[in-house]
Coordinates of C-alpha atoms and ligand atoms in Angstrom, one line a residue:
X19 CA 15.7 -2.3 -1.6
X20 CA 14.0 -3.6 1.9
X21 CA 11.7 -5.9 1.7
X22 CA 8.6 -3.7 2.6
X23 CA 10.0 -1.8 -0.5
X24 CA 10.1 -4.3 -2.9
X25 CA 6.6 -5.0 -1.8
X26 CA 4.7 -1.7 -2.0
X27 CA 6.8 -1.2 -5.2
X28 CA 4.8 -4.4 -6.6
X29 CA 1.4 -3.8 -4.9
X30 CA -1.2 -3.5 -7.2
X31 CA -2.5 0.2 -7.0
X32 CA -4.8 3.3 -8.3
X33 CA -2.8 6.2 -9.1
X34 CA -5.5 9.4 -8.1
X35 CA -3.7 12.5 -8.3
X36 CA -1.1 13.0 -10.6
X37 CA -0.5 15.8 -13.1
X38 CA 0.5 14.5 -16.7
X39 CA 2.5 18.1 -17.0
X40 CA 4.0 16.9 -13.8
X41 CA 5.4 14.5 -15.1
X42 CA 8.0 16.1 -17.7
X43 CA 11.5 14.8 -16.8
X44 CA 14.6 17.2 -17.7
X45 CA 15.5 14.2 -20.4
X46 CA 12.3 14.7 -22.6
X47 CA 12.1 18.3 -22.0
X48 CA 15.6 18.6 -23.8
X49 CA 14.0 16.2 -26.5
X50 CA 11.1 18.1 -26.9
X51 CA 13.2 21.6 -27.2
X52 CA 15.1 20.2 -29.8
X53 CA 12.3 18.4 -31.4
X54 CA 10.6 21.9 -31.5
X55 CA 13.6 24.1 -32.1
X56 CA 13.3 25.9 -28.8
X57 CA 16.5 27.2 -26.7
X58 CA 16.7 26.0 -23.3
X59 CA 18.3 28.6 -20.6
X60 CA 19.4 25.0 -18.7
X61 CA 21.8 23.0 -21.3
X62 CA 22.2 20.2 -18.3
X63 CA 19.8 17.6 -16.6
X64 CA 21.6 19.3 -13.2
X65 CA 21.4 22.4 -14.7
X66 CA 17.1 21.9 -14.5
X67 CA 17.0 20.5 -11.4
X68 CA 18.9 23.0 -10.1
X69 CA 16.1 25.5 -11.0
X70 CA 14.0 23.5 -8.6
X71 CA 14.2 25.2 -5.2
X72 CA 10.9 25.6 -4.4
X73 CA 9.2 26.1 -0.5
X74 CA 6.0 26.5 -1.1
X75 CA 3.1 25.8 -3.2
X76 CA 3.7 29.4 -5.5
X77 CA 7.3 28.8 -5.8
X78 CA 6.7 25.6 -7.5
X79 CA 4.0 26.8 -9.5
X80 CA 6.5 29.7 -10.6
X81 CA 9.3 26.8 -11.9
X82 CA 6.5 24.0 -13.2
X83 CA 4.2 26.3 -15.9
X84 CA 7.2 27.9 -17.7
X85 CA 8.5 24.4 -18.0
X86 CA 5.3 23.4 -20.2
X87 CA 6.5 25.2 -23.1
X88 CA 8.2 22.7 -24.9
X89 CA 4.8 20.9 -25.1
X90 CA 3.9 21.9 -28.4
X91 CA 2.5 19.3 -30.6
X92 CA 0.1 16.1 -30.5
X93 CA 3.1 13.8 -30.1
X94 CA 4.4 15.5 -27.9
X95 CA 1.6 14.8 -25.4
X96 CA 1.6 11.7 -26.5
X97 CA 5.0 10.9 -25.2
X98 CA 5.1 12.7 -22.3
X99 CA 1.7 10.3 -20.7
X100 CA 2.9 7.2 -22.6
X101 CA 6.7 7.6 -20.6
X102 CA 4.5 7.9 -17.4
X103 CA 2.5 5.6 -17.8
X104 CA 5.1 2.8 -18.5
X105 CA 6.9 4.2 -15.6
X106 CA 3.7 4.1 -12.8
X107 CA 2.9 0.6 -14.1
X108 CA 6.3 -0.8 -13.0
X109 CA 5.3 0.7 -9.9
X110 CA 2.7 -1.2 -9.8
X111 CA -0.2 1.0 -11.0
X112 CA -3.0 -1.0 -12.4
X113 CA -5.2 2.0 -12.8
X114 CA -4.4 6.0 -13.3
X115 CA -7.2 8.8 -13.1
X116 CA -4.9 11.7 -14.6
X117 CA -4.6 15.5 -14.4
X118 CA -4.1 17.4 -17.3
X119 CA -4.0 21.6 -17.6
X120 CA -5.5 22.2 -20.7
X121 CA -5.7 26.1 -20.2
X122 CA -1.7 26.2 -19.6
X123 CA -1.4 24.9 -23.1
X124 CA -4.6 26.5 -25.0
X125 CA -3.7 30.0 -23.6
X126 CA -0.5 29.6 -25.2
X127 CA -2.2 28.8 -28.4
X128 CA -1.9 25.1 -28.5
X129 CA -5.0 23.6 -29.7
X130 CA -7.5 22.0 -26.9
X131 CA -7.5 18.5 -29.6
X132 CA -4.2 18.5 -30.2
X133 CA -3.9 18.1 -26.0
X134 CA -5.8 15.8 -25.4
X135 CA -5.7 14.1 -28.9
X136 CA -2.3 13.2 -27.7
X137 CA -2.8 12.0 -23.9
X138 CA -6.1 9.7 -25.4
X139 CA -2.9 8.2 -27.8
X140 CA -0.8 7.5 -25.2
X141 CA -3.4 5.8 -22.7
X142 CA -4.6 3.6 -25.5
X143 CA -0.9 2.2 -26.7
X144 CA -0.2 2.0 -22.5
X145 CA -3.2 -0.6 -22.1
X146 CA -2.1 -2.3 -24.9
X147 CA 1.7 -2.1 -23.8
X148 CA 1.7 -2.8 -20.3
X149 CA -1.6 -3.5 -19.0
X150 CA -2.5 -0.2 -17.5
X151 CA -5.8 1.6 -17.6
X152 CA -5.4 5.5 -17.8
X153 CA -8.5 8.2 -17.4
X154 CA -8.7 11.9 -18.0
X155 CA -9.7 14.7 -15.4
X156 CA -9.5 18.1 -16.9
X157 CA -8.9 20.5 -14.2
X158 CA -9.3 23.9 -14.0
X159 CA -6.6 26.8 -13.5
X160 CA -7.9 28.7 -10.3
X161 CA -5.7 31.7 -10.5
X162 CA -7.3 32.6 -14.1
X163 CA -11.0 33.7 -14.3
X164 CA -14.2 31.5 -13.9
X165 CA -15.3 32.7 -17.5
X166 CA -11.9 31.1 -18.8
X167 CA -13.0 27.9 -16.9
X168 CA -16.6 27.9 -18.1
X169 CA -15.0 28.5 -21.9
X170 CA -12.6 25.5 -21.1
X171 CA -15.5 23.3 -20.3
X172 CA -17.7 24.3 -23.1
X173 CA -14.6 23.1 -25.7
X174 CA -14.2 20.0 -23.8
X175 CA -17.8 18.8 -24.7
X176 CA -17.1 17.0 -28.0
X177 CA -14.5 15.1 -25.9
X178 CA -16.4 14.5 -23.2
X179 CA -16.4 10.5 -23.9
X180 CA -12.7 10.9 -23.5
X181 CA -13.0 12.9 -19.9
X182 CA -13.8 11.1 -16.3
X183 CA -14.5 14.3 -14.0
X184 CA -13.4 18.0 -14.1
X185 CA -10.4 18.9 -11.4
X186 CA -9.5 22.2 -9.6
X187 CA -5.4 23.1 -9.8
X188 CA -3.1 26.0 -9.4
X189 CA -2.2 29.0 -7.1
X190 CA -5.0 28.3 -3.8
X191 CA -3.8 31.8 -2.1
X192 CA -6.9 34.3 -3.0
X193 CA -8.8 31.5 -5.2
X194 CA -11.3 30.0 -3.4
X195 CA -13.5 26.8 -4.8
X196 CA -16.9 28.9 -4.6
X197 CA -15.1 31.1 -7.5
X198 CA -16.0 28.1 -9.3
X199 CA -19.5 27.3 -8.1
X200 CA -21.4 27.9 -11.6
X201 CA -18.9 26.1 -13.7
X202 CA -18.8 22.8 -11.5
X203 CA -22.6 23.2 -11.3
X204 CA -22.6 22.9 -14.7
X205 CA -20.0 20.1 -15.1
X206 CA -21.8 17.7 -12.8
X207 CA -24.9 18.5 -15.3
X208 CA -23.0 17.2 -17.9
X209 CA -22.2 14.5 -16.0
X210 CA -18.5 14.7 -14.8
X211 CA -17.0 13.4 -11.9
X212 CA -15.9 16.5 -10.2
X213 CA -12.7 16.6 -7.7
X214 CA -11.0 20.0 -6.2
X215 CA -7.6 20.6 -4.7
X216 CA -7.5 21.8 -1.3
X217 CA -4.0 22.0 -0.9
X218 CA -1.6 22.1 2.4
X219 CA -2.2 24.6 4.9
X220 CA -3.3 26.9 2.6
X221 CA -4.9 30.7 4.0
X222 CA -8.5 29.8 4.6
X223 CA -8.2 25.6 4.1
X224 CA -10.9 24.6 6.3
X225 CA -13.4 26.5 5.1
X226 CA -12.3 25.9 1.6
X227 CA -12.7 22.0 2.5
X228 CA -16.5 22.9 3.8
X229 CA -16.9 24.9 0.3
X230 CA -16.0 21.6 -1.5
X231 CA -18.0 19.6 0.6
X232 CA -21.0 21.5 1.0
X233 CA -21.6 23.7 -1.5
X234 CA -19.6 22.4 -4.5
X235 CA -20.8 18.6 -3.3
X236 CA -17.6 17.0 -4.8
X237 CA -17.0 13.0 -5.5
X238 CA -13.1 13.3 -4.4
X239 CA -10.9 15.9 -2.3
X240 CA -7.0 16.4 -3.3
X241 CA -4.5 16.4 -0.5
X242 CA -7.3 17.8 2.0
X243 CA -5.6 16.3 4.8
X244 CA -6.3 19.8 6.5
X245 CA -9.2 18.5 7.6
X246 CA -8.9 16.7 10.6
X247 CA -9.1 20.2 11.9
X248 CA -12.9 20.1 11.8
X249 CA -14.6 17.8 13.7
X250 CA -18.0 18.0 11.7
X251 CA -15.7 17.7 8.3
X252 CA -14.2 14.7 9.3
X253 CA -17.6 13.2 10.0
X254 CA -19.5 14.2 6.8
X255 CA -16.4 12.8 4.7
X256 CA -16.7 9.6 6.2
X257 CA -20.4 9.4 6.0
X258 CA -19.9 9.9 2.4
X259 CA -17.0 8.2 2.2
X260 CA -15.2 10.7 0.3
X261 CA -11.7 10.0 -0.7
X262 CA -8.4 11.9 0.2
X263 CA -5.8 11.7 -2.5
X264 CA -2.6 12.8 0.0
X265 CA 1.1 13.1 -2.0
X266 CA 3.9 12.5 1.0
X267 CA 6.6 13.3 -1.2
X268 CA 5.0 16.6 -2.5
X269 CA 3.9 17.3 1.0
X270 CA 7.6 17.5 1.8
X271 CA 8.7 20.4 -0.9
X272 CA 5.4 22.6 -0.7
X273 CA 5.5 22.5 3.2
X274 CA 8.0 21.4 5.9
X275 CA 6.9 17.7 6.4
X276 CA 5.4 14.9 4.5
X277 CA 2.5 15.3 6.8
X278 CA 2.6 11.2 7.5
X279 CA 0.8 12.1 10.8
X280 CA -2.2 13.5 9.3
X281 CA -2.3 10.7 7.0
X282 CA -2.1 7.6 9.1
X283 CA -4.4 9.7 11.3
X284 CA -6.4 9.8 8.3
X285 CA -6.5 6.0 7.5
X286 CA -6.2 4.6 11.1
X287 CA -10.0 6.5 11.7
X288 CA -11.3 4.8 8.5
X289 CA -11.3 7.6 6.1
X290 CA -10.6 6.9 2.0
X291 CA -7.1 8.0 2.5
X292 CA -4.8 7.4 -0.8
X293 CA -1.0 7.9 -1.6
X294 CA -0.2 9.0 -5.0
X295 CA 2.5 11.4 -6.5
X296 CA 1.2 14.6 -7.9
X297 CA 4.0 16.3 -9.5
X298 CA 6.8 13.6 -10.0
X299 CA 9.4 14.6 -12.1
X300 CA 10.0 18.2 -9.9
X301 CA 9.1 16.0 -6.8
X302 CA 11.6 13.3 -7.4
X303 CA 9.3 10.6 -6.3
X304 CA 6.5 7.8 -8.5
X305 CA 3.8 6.5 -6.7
X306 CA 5.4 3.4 -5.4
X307 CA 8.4 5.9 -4.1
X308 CA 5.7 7.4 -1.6
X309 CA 4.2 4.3 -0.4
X310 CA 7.6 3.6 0.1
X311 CA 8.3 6.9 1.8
X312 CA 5.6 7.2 3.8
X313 CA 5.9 3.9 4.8
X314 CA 9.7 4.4 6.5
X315 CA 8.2 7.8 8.0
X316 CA 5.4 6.4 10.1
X317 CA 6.3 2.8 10.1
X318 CA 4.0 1.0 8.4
X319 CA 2.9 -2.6 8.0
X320 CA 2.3 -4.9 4.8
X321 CA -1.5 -5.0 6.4
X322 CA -1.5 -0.8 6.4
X323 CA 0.1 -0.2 2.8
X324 CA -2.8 -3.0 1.4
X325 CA -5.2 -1.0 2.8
X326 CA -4.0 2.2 1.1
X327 CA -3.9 0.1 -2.3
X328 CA -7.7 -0.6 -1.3
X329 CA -8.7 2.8 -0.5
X330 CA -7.1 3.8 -4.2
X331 CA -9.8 1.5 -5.8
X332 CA -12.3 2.4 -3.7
X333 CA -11.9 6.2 -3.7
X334 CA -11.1 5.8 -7.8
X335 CA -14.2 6.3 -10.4
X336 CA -13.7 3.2 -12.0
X337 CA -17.6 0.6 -12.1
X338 CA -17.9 -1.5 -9.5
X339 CA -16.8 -4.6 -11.3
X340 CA -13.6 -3.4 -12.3
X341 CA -13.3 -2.5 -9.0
X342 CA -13.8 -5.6 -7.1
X343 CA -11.5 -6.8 -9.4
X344 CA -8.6 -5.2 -8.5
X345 CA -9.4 -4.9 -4.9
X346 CA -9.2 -8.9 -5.4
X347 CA -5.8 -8.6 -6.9
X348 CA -4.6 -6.8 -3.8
X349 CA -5.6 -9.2 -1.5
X350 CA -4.2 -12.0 -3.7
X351 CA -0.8 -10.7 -3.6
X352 CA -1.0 -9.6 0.5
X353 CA -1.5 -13.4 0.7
X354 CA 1.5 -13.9 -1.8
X355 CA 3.7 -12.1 0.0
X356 CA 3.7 -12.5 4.0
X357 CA 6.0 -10.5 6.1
Ligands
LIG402 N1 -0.5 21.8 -10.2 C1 0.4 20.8 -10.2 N2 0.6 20.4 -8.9 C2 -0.2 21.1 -8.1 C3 -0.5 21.1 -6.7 N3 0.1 20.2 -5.9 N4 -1.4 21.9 -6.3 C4 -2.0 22.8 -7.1 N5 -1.8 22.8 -8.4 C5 -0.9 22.0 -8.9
LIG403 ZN1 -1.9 18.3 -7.3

C-alpha cells in the first residue's frame, strides 16, 4: 500500500450510505444457503461474481434483490451487519448510519422484527467488539407503491427507538421523491431523520434534487452530485449545509466514471461532500477503498481526504458532542501523520 493509502485506510471516518443487503459477500451467501437449505444456481465464489455485469443502476438492481433470498432468519441479519461492521471498522469507521430494505425482506414474508431484531444484535456486539457505533435508516423501496411505504412506516413505530431517519432506495427511472410526499411528511412527524437517493444521472435528476430539497425538506441527499447543474441548488444546499453522501466506486459500475470531478468540485466550493461505499460486496470496494480510489483519480492530499472525514461527521446525525469528538480525533491523527 502507498502511503496516502495506508493513511486514508486509518483515518477515522463516518460511513453515510451504505446498504446492509449490500453488503452480502458470495462467502456468507453460500453459508446462509446452506444454513437455510436453499440451492444456489452459482456453486463458485467466481461463479457469483460472474453474475455481476451490471451498467447501470437497473441492471444492478436486477442481480442485488434476488441475492437477498438467503436472508431468512434473525441470525442471519445478524451476521451479515456484524461481518460489516468488523470489516468498515478496520477501515477506519468510527461511526456507520446504515441502510436496510425492510420491504425486500417483509414482502417475501420475513417478519419486519426478525429484520431488524437482527441488525440491532449485530450493532450492539460490534460496539462492544471493536469500538464502532452503528445506526439504522429504514428506507423505502421507490419502485413499489407509496401505500406499501406508508404500511412499512406504520410497522416500524414500535421500533422507532431503534431507527435514526427513514431513506429513499431502488429503481429512480419513473419514481420520483414527490411519490413519497405524504409518507416522509409523516415520518418527519414522528420525528425521523429523513434522507432520499437521487441517484447518477438519472431521467429528470435535477428536478428530483429540487423535489428533495424543496418540497420533501430533507436533512441528507445520497449521491446527488447531479447537482452542480443548478446554480440556485447548489446555493440552497450550502446555505443549509446539507450533506452529499457520493460512492466513487459505485459511481464507476452504475455510470461510466467515478464522477471524482463532480466530487472535488463538490468539496473544493465548501459543500458537505462525503465518500462512503453503498453497495460493497457487488461493488468490490469498503469505504476506506474509495477514499483510497478517489484519492489516486483526482489526486488528493492528506489535508483534502481529512476534510472528507470531517464532512462525514458533520453531515452524520450523530449530537453534537459525539461529534466534536470525533472531528477531534481526525485532526489528532492529520497531526500524527504528516506527509
Ligand atoms: N439500493 C442499493 N444500492 C442502491 C443505489 N445505489 N441506488 C438505489 N438503490 C439502491
Ligand atoms: Zn445507495
Amino acid at each position: 500500500m502507498t502511503d496516502l493509502a495506508t493513511f486514508a485506510q486509518g483515518l477515522p471516518k463516518a460511513e453515510l450510505h451504505l446498504h446492509l443487503e449490500g453488503t452480502l459477500e458470495p462467502e456468507l451467501k453460500f453459508e446462509l444457503a446452506r444454513r437455510n437449505g436453499i440451492e444456489l444456481a452459482q456453486k463458485t465464489v467466481d461463479e457469483v461474481r460472474a453474475t455481476y455485469n451490471f451498467h447501470d443502476l437497473t441492471s444492478f438492481l436486477a442481480v442485488y434483490y434476488p441475492a437477498m433470498d438467503v436472508l431468512r432468519t434473525a441470525d442471519d441479519f445478524r451476521d451479515l451487519a456484524y461481518a460489516y461492521l468488523k470489516k468498515a471498522a478496520s477501515q477506519g469507521t468510527r461511526h456507520a448510519e446504515m441502510f436496510f430494505d425492510p420491504q425486500a425482506h417483509t414482502g417475501r414474508g420475513v417478519p419486519f422484527a426478525d429484520v431488524i431484531g437482527g441488525y440491532r444484535r449485530a450493532i450492539i456486539e460490534a460496539r462492544a467488539d471493536f469500538g464502532i457505533s452503528g445506526e439504522l435508516i429504514l428506507c423505502m423501496l421507490r419502485d413499489l407503491s407509496a401505500e406499501f411505504a406508508m404500511a412499512t412506516l406504520m410497522e416500524a413505530l414500535p421500533y422507532r427507538e431503534w431507527i435514526l431517519g427513514i431513506g429513499l432506495d431502488s429503481d429512480e427511472r419513473g419514481n420520483p421523491p414527490a411519490k413519497f410526499a405524504a409518507v416522509f411528511a409523516r415520518a418527519k412527524a414522528e420525528g425521523f431523520l429523513l434522507t432520499m437517493h437521487c441517484d447518477i444521472d438519472q431521467e429528470g435528476s435535477i428536478e428530483h434534487i429540487r423535489q428533495v430539497i424543496e418540497e420533501i425538506g430533507v436533512d441528507r441527499i445520497d449521491h446527488g452530485t447531479n447537482i452542480l447543474e443548478n446554480e440556485e441548488l447548489v446555493e440552497a444546499a450550502k446555505a443549509r449545509g446539507l450533506g452529499f453522501t457520493a460512492c466513487p466506486v459505485s459511481n464507476s459500475f452504475v455510470t461510466e466514471q467515478m464522477k471524482s470531478d463532480e466530487i472535488v468540485e463538490l468539496l473544493r466550493r465548501g459543500l458537505r461532500v462525503t465518500i462512503n461505499s453503498d453497495d460493497p460486496a457487488y461493488f468490490g470496494g469498503y469505504i476506506g477503498d474509495n477514499y483510497v480510489a478517489l484519492a489516486e483519480k483526482a489526486a488528493l492530499t492528506r489535508e483534502d481526504l481529512a476534510q472528507l472525514a470531517r464532512n462525514s461527521f458533520e453531515a452524520s446525525w450523530l449530537s453534537a458532542s459525539r461529534r466534536d469528538a470525533y472531528l477531534a480525533e481526525v485532526d489528532a491523527y492529520l497531526a500524527a501523520h504528516p506527509a
